[in-house]
mmCIF file of C-alpha atoms in Angstrom:
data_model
loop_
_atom_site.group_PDB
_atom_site.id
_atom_site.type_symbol
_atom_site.label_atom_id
_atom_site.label_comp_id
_atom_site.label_asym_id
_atom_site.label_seq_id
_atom_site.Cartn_x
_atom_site.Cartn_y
_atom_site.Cartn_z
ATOM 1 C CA UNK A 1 0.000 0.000 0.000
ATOM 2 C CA UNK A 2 3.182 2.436 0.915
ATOM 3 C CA UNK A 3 4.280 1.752 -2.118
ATOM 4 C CA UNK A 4 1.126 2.296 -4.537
ATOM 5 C CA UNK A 5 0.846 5.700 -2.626
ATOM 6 C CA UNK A 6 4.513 6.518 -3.244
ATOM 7 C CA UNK A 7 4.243 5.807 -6.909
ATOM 8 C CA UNK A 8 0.860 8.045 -6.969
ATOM 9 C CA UNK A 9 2.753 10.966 -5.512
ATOM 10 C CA UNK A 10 5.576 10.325 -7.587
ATOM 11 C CA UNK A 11 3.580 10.497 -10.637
ATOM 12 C CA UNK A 12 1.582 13.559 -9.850
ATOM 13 C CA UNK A 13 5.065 15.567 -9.497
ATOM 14 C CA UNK A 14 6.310 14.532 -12.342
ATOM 15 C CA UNK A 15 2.682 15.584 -14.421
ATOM 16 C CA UNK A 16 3.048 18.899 -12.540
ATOM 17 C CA UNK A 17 6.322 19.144 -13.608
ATOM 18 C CA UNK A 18 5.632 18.570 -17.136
ATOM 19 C CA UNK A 19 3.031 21.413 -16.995
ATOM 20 C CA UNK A 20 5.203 23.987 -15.814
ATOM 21 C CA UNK A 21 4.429 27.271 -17.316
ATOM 22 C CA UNK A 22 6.956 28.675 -20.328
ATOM 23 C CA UNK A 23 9.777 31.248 -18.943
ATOM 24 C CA UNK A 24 9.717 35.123 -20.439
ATOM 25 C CA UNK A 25 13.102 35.573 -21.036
ATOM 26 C CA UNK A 26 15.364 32.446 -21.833
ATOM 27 C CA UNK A 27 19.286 32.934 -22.665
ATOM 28 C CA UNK A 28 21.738 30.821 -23.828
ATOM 29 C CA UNK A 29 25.286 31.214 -24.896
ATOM 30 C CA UNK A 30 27.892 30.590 -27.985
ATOM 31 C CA UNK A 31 29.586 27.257 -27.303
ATOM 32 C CA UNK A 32 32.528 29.483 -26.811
ATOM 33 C CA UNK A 33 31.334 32.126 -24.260
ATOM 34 C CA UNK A 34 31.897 35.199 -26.109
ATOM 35 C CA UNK A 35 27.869 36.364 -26.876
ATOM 36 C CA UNK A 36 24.663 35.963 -25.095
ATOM 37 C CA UNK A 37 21.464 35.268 -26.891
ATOM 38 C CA UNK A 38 18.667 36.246 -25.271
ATOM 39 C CA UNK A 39 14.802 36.562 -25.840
ATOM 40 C CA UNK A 40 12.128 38.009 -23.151
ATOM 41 C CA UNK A 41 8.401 38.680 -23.489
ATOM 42 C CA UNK A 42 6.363 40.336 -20.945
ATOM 43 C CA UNK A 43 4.098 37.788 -20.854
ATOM 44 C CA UNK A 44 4.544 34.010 -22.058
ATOM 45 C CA UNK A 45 0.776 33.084 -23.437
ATOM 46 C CA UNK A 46 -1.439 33.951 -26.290
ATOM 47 C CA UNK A 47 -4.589 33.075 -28.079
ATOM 48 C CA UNK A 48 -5.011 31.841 -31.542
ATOM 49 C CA UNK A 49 -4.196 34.902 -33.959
ATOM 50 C CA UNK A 50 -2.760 37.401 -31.678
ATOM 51 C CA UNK A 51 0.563 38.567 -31.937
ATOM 52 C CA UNK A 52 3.401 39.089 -29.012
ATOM 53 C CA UNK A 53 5.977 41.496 -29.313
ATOM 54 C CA UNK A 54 9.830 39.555 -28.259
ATOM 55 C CA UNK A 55 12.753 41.646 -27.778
ATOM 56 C CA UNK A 56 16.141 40.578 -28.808
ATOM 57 C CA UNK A 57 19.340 40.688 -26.992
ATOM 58 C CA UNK A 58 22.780 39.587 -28.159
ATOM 59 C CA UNK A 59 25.132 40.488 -25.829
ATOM 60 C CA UNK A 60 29.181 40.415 -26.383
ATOM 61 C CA UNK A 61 30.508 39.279 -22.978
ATOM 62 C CA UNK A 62 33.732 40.355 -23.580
ATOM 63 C CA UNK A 63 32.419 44.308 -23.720
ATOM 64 C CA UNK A 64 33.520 45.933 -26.920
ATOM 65 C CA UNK A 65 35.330 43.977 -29.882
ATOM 66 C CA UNK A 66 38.724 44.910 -31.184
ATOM 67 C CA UNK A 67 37.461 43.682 -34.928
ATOM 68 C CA UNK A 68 33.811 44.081 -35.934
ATOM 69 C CA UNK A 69 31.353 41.666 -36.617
ATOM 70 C CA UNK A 70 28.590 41.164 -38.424
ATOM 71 C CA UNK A 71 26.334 38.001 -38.608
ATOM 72 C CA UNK A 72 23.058 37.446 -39.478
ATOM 73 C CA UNK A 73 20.970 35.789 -36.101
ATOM 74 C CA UNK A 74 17.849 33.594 -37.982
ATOM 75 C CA UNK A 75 14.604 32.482 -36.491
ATOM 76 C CA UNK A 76 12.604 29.069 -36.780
ATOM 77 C CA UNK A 77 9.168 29.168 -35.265
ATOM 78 C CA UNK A 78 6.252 26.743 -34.829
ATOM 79 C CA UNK A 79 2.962 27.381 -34.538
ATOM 80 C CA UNK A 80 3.027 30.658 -35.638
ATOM 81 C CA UNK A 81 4.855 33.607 -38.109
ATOM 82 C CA UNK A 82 7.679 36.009 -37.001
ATOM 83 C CA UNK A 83 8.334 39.164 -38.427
ATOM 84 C CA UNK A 84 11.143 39.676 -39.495
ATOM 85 C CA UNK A 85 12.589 36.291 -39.864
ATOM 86 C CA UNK A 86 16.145 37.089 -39.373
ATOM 87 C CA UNK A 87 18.056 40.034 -38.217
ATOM 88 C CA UNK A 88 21.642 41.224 -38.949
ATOM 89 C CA UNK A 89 23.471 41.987 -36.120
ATOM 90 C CA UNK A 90 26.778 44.691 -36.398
ATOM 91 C CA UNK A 91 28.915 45.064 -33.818
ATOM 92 C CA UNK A 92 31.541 47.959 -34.247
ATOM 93 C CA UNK A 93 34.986 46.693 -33.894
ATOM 94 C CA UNK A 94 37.498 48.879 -31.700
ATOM 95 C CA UNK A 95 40.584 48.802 -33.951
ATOM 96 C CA UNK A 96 38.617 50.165 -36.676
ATOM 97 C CA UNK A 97 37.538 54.048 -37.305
ATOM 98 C CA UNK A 98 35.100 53.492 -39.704
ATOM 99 C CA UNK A 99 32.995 50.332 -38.072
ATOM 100 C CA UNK A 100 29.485 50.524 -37.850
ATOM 101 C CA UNK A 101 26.605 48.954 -35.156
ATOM 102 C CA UNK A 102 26.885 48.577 -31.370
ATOM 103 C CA UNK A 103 29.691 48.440 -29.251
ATOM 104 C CA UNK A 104 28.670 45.315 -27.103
ATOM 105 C CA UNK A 105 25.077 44.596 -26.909
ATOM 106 C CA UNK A 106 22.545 44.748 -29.803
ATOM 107 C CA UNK A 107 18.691 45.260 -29.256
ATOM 108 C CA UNK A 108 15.844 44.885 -30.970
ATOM 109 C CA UNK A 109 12.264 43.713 -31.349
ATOM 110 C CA UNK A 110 10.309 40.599 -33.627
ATOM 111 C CA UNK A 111 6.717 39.866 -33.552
ATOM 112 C CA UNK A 112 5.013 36.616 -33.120
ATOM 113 C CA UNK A 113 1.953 35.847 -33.932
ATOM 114 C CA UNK A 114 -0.003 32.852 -33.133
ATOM 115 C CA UNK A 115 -1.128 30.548 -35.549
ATOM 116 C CA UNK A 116 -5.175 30.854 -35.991
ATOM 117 C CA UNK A 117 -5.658 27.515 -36.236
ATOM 118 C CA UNK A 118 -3.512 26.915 -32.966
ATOM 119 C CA UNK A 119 -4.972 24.412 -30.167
ATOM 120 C CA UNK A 120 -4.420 25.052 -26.343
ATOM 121 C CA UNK A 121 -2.611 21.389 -26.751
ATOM 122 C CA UNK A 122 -0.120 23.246 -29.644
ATOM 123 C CA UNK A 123 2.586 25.694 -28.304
ATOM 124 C CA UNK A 124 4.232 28.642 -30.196
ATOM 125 C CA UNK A 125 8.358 28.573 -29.977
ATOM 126 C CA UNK A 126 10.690 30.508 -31.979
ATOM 127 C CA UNK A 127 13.942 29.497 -32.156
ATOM 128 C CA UNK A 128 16.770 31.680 -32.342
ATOM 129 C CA UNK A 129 20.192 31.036 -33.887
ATOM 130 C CA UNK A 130 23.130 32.821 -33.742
ATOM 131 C CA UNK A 131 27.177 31.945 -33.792
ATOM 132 C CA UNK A 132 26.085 28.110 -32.772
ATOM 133 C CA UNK A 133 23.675 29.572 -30.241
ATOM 134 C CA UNK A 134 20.334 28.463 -30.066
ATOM 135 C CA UNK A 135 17.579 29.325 -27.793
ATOM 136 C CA UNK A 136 13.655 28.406 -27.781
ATOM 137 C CA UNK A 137 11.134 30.848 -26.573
ATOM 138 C CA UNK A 138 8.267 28.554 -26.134
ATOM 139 C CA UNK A 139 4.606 30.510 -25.899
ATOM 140 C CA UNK A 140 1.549 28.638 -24.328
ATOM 141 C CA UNK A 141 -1.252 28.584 -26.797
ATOM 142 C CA UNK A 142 -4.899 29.639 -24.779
ATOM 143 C CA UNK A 143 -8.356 28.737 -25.554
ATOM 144 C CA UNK A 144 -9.840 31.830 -27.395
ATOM 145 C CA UNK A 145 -11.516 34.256 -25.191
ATOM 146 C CA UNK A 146 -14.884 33.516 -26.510
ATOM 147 C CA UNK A 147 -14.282 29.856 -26.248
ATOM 148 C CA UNK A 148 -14.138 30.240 -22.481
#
């Protein structure tokens, strides 16, 4: 009997655990340290159709570079459309005068939008990939507000 009521607990963490809700900001970094990709929402849920603005951080942990770079960072998405679909990130290099873009962190915004034909069992990610970085945004899908 112990043991039947130990699995049942077991098992209930571990479906709680699989429902946990999707984070607002998720970061990862280049395989060797040197930028942080980031993406944050202010909130992490939609419903079928609407759209959800995601900012865009790429972050040189170094601070400023002594040669520029530019690179383009590319999305993926499911369950959904992004706008734009890639970005092209320019980071000023130190040793040259005439560089262009940031000096160490680069900003800026993509919207998602929910597929209309999305299902509270689908979920919305966009993927983001950048100098072997890759992070997932993942974006629960809601029952419409009618629906409810």
């Amino acid at each position: 009997m112990k043991t039947m009521n130990a699995l049942r607990w077991l098992l209930a963490a571990l479906l709680l655990a699989g429902c946990a809700e999707p984070d607002q900001q998720v970061t990862r970094f280049t395989a060797d340290n040197r930028f942080a990709l980031s993406l944050q929402t202010e909130k992490n849920w939609l419903h079928p159709g609407e759209m959800l603005p995601v900012r865009v951080r790429v972050e040189s942990l170094a601070g400023p570079l002594e040669h520029g770079l530019v690179d383009t960072l590319k999305f993926l998405v499911n369950n959904g459309a992004l706008a734009p679909v890639q970005l092209v990130v320019a980071f000023a290099g130190t040793a040259d005068s005439a560089a262009f873009g940031v000096s160490s962190i680069y900003e800026n915004w993509v919207i998602f939008q929910a597929s209309p034909r999305a299902t509270p069992q689908n979920q919305g990610e966009i993927i983001a990939l950048f100098q072997h970085a890759q992070t997932t945004l993942k974006i629960r899908i809601t029952p419409p507000a009618e629906s409810l």
